[in-house]
mmCIF file of N, CA, C and O in Angstrom:
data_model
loop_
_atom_site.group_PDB
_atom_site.id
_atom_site.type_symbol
_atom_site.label_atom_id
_atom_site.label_comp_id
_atom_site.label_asym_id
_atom_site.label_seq_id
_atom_site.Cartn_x
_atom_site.Cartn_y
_atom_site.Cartn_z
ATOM 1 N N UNK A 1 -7.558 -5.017 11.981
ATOM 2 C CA UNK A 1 -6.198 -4.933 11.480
ATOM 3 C C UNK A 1 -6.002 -5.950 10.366
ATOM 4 O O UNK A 1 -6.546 -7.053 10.340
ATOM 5 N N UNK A 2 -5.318 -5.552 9.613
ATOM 6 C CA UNK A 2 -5.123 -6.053 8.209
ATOM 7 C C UNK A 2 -4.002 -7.087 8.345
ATOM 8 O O UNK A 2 -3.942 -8.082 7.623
ATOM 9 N N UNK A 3 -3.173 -6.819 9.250
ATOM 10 C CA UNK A 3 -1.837 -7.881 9.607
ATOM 11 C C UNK A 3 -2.095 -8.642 10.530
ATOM 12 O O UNK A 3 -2.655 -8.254 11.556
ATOM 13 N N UNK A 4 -1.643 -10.150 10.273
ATOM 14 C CA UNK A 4 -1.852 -11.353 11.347
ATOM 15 C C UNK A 4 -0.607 -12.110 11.904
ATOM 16 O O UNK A 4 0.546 -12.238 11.493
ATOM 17 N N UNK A 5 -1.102 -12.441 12.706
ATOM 18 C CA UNK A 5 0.336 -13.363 13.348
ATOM 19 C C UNK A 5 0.827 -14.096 12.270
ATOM 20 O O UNK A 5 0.037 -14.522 11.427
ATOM 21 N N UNK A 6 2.631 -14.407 12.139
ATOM 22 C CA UNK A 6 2.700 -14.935 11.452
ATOM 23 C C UNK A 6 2.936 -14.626 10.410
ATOM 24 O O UNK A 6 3.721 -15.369 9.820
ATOM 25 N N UNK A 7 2.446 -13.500 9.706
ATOM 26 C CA UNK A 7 2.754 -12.662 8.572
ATOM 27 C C UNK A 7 4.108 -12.147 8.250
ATOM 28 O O UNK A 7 4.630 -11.644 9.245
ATOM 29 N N UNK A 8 4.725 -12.114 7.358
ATOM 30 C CA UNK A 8 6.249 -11.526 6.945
ATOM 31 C C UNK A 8 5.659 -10.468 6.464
ATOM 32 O O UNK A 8 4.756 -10.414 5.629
ATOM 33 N N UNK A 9 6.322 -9.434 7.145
ATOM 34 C CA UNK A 9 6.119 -7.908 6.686
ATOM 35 C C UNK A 9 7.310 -7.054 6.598
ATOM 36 O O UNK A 9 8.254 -7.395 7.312
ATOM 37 N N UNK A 10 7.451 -6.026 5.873
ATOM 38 C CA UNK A 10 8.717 -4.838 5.348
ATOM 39 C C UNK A 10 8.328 -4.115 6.666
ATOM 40 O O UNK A 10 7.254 -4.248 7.252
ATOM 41 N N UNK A 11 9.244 -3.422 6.995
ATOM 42 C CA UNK A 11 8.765 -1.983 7.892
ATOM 43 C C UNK A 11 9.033 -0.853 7.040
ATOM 44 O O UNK A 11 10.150 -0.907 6.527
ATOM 45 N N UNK A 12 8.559 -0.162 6.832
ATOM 46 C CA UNK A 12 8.219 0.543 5.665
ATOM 47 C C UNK A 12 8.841 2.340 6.281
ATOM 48 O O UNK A 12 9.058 3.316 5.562
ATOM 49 N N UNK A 13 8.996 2.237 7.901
ATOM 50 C CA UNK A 13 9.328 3.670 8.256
ATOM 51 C C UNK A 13 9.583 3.731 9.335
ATOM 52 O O UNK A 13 8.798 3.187 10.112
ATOM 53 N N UNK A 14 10.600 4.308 9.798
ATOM 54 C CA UNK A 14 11.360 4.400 11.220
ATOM 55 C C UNK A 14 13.314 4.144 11.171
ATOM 56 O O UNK A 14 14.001 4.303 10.163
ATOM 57 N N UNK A 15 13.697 3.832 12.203
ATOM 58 C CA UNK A 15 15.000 3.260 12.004
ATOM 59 C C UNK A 15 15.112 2.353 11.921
ATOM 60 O O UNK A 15 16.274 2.141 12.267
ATOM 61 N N UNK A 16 14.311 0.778 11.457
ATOM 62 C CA UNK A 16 14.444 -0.395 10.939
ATOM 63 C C UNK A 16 14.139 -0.256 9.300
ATOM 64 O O UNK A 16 14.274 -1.282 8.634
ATOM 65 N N UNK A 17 13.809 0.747 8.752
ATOM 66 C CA UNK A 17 13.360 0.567 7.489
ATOM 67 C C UNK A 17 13.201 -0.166 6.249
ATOM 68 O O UNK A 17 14.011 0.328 5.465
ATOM 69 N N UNK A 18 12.647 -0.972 5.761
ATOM 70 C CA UNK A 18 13.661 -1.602 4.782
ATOM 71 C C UNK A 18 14.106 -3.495 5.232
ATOM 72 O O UNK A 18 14.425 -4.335 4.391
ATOM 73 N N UNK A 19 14.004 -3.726 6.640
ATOM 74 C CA UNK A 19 14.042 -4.847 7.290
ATOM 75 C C UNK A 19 12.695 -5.802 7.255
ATOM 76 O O UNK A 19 11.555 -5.343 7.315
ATOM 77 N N UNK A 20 13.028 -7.277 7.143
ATOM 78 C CA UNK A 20 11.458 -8.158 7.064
ATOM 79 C C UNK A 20 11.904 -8.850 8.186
ATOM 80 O O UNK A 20 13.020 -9.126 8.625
ATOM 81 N N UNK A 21 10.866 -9.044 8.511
ATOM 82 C CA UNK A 21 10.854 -10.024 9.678
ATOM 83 C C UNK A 21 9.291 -10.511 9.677
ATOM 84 O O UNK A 21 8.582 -10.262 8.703
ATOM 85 N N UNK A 22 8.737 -11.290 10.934
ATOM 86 C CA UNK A 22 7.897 -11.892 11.106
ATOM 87 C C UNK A 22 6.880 -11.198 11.999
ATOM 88 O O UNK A 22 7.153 -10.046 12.334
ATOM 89 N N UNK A 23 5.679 -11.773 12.456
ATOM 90 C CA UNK A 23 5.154 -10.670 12.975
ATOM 91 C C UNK A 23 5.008 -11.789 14.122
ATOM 92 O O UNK A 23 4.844 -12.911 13.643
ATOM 93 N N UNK A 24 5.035 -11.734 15.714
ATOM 94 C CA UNK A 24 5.166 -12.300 16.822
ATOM 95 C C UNK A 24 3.759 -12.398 17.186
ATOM 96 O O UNK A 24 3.102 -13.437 17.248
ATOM 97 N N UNK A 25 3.281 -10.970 17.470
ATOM 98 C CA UNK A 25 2.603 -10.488 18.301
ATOM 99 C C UNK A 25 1.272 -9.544 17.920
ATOM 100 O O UNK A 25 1.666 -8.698 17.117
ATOM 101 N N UNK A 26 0.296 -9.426 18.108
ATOM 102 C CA UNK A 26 -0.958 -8.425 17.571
ATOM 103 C C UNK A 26 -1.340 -7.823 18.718
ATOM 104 O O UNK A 26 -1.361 -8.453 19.775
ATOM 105 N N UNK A 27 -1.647 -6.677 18.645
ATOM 106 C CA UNK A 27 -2.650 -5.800 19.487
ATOM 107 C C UNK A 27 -3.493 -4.936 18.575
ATOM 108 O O UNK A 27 -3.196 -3.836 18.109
ATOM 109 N N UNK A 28 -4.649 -5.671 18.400
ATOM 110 C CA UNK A 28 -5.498 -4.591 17.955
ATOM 111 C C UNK A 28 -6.439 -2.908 19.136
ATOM 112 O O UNK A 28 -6.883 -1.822 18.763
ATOM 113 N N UNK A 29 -6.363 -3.418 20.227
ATOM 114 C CA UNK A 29 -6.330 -2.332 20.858
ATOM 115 C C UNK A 29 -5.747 -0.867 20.718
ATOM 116 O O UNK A 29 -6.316 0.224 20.760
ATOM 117 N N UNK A 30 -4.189 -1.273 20.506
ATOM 118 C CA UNK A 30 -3.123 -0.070 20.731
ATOM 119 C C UNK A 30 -2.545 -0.267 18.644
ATOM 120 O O UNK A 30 -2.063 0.765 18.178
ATOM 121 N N UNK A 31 -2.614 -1.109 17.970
ATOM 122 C CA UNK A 31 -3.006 -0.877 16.752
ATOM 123 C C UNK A 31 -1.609 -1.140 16.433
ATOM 124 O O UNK A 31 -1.053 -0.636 15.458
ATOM 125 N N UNK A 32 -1.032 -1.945 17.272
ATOM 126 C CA UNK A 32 1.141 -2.240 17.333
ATOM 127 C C UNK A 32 1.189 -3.570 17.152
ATOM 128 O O UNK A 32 0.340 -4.354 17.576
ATOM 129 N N UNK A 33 2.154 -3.856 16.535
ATOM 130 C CA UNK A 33 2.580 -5.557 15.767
ATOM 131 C C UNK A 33 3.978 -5.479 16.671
ATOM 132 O O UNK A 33 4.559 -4.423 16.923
ATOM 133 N N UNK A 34 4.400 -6.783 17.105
ATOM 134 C CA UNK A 34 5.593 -6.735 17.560
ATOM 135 C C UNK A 34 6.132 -8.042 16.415
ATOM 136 O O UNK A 34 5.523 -9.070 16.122
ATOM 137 N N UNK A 35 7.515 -7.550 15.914
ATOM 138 C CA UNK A 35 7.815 -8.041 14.473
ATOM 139 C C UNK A 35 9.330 -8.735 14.750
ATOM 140 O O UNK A 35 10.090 -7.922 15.278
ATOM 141 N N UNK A 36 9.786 -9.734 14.570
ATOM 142 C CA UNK A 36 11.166 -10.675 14.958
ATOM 143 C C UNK A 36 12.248 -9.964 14.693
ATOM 144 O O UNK A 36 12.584 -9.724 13.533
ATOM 145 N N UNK A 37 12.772 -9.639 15.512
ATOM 146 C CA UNK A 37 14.158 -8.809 15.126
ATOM 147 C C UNK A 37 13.972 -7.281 14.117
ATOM 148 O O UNK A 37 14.649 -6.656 13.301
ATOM 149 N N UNK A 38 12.936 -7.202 14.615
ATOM 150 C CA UNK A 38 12.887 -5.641 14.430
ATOM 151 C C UNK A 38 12.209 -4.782 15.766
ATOM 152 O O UNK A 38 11.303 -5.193 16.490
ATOM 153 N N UNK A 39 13.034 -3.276 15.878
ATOM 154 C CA UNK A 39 12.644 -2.335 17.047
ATOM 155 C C UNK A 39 13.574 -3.127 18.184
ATOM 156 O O UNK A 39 12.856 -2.974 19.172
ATOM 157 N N UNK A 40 14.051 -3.438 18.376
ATOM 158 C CA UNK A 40 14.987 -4.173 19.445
ATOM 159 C C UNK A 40 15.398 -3.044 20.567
ATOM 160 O O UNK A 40 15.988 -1.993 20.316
ATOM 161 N N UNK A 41 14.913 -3.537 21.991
ATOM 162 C CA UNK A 41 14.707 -2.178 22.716
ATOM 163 C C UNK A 41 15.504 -3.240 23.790
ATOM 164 O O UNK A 41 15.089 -4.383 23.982
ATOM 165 N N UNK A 42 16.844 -2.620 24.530
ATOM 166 C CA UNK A 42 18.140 -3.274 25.819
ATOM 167 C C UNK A 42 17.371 -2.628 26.853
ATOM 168 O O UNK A 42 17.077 -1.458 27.100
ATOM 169 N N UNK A 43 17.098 -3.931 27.468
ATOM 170 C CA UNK A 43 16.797 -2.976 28.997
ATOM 171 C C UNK A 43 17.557 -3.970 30.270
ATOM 172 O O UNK A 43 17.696 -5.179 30.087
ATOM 173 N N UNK A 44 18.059 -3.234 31.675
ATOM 174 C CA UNK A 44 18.924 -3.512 32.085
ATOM 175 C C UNK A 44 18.164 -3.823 33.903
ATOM 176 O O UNK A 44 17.615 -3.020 34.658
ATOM 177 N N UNK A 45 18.522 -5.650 34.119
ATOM 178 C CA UNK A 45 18.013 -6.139 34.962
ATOM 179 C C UNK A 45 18.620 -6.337 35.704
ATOM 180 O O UNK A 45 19.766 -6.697 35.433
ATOM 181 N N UNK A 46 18.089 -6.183 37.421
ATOM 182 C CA UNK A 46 18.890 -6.309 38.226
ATOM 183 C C UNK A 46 18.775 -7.846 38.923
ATOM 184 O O UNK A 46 17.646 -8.310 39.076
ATOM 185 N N UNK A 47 19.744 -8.489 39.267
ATOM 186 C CA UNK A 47 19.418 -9.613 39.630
ATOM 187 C C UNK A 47 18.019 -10.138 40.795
ATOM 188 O O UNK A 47 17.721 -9.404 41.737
ATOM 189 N N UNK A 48 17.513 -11.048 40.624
ATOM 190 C CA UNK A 48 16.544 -11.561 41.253
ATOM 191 C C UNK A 48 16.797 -12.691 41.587
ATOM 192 O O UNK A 48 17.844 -13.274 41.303
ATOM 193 N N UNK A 49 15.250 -13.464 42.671
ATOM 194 C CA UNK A 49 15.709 -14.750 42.890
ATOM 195 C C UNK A 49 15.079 -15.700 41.092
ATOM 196 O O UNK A 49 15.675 -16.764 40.923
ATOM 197 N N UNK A 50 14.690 -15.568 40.666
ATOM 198 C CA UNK A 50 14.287 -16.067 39.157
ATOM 199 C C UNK A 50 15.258 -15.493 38.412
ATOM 200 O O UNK A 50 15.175 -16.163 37.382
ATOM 201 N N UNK A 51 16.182 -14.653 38.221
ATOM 202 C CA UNK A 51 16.852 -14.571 37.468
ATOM 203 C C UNK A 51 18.374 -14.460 38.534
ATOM 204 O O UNK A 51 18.266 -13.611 39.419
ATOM 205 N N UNK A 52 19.262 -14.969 38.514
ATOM 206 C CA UNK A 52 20.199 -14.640 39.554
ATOM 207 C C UNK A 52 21.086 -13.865 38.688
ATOM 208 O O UNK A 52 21.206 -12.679 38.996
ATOM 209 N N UNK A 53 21.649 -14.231 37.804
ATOM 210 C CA UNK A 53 22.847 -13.022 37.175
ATOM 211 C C UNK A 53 21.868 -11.754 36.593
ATOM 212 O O UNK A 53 22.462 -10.815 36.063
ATOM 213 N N UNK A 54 20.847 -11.721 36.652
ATOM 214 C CA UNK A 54 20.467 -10.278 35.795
ATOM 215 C C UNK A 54 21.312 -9.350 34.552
ATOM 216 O O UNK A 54 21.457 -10.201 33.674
ATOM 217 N N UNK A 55 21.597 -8.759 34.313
ATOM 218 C CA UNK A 55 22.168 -8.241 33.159
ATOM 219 C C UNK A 55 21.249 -7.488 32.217
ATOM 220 O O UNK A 55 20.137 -7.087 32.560
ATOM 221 N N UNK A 56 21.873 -7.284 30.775
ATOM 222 C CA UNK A 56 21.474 -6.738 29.975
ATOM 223 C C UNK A 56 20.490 -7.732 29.050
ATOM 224 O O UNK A 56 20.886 -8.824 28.643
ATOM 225 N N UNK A 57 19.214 -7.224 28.787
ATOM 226 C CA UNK A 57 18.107 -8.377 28.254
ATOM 227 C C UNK A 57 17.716 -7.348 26.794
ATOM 228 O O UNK A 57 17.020 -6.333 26.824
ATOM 229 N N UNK A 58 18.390 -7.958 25.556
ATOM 230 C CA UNK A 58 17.351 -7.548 24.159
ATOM 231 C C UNK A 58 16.004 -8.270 24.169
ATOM 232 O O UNK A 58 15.649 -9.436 24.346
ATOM 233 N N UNK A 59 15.467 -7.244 23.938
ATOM 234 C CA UNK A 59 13.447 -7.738 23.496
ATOM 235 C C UNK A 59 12.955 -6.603 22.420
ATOM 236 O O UNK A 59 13.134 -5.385 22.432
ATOM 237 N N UNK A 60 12.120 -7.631 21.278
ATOM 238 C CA UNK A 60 11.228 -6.274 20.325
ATOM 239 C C UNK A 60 10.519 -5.996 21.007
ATOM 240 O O UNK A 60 9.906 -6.583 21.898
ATOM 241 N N UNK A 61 10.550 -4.483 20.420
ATOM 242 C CA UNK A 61 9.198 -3.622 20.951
ATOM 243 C C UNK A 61 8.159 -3.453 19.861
ATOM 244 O O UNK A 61 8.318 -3.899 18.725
ATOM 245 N N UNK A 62 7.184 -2.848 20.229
ATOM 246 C CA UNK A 62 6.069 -2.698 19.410
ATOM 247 C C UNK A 62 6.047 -1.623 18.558
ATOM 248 O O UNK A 62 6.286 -0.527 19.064
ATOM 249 N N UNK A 63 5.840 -1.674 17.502
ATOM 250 C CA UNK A 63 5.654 -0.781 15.980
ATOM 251 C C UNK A 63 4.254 -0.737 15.661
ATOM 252 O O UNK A 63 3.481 -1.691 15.742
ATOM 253 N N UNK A 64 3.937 0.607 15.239
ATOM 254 C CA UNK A 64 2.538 1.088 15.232
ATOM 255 C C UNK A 64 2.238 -0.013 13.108
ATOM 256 O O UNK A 64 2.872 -0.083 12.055
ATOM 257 N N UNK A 65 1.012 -0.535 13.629
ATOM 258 C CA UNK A 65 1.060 -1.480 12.273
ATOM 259 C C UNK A 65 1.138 -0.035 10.927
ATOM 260 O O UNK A 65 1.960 -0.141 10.016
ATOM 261 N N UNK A 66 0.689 0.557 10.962
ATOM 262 C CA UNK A 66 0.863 1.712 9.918
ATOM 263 C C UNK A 66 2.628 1.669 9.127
ATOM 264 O O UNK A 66 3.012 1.967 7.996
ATOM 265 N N UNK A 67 3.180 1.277 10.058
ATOM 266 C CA UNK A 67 4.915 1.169 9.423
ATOM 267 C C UNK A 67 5.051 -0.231 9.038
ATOM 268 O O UNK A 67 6.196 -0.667 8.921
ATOM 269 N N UNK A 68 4.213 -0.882 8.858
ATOM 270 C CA UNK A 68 4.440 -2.222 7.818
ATOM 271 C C UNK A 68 3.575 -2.636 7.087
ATOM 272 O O UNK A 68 2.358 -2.486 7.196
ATOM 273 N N UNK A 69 4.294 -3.306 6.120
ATOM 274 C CA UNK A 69 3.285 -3.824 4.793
ATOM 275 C C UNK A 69 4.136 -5.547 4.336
ATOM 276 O O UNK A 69 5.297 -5.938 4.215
ATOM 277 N N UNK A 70 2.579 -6.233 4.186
ATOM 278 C CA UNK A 70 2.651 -7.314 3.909
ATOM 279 C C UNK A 70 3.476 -8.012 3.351
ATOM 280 O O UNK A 70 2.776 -8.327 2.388
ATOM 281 N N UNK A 71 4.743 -8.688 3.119
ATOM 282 C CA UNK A 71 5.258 -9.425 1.771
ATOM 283 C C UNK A 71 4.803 -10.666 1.463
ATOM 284 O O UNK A 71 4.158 -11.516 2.079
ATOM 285 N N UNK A 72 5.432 -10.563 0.017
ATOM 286 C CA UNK A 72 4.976 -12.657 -0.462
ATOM 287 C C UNK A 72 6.477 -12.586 -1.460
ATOM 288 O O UNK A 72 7.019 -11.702 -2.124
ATOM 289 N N UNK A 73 6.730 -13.784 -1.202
ATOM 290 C CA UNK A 73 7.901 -14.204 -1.908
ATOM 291 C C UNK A 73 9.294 -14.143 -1.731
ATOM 292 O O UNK A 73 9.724 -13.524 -0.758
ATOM 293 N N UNK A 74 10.099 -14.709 -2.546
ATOM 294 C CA UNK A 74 11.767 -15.226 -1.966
ATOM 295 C C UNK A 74 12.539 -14.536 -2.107
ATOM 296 O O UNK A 74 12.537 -14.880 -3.289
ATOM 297 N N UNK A 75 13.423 -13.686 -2.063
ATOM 298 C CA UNK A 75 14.815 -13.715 -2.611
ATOM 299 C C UNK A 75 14.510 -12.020 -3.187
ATOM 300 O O UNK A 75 14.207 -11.033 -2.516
ATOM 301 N N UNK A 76 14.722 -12.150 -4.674
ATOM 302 C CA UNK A 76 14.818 -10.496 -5.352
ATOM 303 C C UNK A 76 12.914 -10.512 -5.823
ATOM 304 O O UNK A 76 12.270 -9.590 -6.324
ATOM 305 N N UNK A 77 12.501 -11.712 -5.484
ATOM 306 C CA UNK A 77 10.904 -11.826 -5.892
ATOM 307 C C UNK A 77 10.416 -11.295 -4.886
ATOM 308 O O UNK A 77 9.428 -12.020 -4.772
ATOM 309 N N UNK A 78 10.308 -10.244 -3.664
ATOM 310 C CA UNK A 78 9.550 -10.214 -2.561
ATOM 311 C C UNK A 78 8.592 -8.698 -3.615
ATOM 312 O O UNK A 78 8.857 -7.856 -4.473
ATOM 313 N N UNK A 79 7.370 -9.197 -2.739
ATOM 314 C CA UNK A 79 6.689 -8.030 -2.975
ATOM 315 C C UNK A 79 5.673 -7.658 -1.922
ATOM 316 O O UNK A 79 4.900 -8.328 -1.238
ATOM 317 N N UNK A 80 5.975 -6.147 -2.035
ATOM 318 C CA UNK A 80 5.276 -5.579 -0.825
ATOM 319 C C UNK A 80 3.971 -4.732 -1.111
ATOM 320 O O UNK A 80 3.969 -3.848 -1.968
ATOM 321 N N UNK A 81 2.911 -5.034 -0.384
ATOM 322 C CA UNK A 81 1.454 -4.708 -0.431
ATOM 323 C C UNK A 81 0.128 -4.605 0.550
ATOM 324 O O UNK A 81 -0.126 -5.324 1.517
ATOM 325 N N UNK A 82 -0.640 -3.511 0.028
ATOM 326 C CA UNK A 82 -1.576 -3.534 0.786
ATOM 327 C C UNK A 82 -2.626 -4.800 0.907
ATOM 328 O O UNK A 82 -2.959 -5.399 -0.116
ATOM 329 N N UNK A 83 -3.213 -5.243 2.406
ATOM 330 C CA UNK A 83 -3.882 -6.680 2.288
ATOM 331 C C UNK A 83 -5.311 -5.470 2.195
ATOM 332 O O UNK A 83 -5.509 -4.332 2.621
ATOM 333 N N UNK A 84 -6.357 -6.817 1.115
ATOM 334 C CA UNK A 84 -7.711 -6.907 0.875
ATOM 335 C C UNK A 84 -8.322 -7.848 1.136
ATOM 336 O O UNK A 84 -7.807 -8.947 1.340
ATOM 337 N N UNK A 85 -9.808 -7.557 1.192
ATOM 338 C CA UNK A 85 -10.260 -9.118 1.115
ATOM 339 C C UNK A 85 -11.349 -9.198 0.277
ATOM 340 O O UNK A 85 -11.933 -8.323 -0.362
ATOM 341 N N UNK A 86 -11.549 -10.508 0.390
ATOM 342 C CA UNK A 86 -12.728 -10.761 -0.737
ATOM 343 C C UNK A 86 -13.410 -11.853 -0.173
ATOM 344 O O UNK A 86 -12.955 -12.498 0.771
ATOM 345 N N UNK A 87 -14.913 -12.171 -0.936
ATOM 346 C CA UNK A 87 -15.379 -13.277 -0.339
ATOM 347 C C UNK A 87 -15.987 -14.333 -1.487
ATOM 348 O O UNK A 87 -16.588 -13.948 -2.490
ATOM 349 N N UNK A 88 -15.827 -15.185 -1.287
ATOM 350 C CA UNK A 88 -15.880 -16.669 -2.107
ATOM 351 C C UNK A 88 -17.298 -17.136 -2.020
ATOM 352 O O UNK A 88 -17.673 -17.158 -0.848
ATOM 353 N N UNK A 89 -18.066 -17.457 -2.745
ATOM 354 C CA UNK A 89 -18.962 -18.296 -2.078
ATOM 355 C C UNK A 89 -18.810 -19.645 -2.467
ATOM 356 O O UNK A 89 -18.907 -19.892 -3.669
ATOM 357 N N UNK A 90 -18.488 -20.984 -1.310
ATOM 358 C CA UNK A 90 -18.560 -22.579 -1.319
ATOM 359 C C UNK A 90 -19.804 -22.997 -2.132
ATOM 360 O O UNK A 90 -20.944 -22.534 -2.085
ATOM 361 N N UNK A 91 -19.320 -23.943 -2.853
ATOM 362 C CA UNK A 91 -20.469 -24.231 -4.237
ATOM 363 C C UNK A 91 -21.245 -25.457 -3.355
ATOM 364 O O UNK A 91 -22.470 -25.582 -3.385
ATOM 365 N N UNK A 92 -20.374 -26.324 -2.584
ATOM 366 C CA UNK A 92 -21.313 -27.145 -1.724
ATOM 367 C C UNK A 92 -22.084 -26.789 -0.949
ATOM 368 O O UNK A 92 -23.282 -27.035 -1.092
ATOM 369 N N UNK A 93 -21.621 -26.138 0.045
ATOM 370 C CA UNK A 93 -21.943 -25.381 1.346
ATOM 371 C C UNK A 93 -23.047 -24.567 1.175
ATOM 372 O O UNK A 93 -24.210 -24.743 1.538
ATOM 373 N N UNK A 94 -22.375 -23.371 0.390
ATOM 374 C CA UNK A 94 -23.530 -22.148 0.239
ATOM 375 C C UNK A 94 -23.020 -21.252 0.862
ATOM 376 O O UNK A 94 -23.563 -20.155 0.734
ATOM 377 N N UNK A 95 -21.957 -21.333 1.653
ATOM 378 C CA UNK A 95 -21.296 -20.563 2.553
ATOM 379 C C UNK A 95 -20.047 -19.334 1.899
ATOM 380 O O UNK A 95 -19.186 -19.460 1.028
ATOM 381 N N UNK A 96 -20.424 -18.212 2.738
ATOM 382 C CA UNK A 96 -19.501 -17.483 2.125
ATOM 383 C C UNK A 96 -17.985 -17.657 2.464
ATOM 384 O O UNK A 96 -17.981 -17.834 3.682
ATOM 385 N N UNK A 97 -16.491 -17.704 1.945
ATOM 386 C CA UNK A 97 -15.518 -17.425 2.171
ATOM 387 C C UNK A 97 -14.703 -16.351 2.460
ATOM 388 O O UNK A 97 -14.052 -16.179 1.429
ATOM 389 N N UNK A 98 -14.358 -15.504 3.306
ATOM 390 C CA UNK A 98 -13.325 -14.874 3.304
ATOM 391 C C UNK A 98 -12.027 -14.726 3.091
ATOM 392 O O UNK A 98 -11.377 -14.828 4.131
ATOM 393 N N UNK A 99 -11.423 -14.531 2.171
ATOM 394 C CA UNK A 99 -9.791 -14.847 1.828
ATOM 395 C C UNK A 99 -9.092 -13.526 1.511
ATOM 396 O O UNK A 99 -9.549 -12.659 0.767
ATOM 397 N N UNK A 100 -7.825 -13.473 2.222
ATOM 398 C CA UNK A 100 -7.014 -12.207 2.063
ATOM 399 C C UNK A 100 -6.193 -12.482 0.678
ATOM 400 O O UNK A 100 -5.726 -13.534 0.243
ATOM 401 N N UNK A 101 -6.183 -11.057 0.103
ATOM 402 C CA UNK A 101 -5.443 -11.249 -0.724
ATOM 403 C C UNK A 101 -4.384 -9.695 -1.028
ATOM 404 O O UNK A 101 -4.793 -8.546 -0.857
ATOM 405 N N UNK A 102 -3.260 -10.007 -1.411
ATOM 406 C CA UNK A 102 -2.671 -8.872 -1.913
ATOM 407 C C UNK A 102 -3.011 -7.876 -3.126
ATOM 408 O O UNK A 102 -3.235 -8.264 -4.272
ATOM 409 N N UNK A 103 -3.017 -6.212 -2.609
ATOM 410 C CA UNK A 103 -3.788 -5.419 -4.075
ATOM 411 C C UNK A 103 -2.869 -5.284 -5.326
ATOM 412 O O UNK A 103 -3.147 -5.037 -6.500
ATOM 413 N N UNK A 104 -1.533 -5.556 -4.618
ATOM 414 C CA UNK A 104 -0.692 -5.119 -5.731
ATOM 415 C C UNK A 104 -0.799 -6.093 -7.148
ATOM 416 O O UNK A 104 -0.924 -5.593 -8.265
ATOM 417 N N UNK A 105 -0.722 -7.665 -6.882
ATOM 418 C CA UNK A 105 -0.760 -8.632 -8.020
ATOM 419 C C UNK A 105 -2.220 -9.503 -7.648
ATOM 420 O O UNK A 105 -2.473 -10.312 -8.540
ATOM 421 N N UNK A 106 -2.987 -9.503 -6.788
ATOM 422 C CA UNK A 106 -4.088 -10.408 -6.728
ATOM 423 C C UNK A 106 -3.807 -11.626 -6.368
ATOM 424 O O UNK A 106 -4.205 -12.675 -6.875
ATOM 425 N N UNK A 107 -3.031 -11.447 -5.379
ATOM 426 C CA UNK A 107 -2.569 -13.304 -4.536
ATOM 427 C C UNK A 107 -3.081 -13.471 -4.029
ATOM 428 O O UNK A 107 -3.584 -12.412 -3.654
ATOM 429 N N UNK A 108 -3.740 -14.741 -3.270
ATOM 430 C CA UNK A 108 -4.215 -15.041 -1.944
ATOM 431 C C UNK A 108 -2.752 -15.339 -1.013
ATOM 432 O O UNK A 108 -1.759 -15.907 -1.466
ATOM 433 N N UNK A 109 -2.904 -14.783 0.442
ATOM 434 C CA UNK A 109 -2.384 -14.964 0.840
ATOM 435 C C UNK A 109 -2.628 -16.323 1.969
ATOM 436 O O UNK A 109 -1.712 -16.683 2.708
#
């Protein structure tokens, strides 16, 4: 998966559309990002001894990563893109680098 924890991403399709948030959570298994205040799914608890009032509990749910794409930047500067990578080679080391970068302008992210 191309998206990492931590990442600010657009959701690009569904009924959050258009919303950024953060990304919480990864499952590369099931191929779903769970993203901060987006997909917000009420589910309704009945009291317990760990929870004594129970009630109504908001939590994100998981979005298939296919409905988001990467951003970089502030304000009316955000831009949204597919992640790449590339590899560096360390001039001391000898070692190769891996670094993500965005296709749209060539950033490292």
């Amino acid at each position: 998966m191309r998206v990492k924890k931590s990442d600010r991403v657009v959701v690009i399709a569904g009924k959050d559309k258009g919303k950024i948030g953060v990304v919480i959570e990864t499952n590369s298994e099931t191929k779903k990002v769970i993203v901060e205040g987006i997909n917000i799914k009420t589910y309704h608890k009945k009291p317990t001894q760990i929870n004594p009032e129970g009630g109504i509990i908001k939590q994100e749910g998981p979005i298939d990563v296919s409905n988001v794409m990467v951003v970089e930047g502030k304000g009316k500067n955000v831009v949204a893109s597919k992640v790449g990578y590339r590899y560096e080679i360390n001039e001391k080391s000898g070692k190769k680098n891996k670094i993500r970068f965005l296709k749209k302008n060539n950033q490292d992210i």
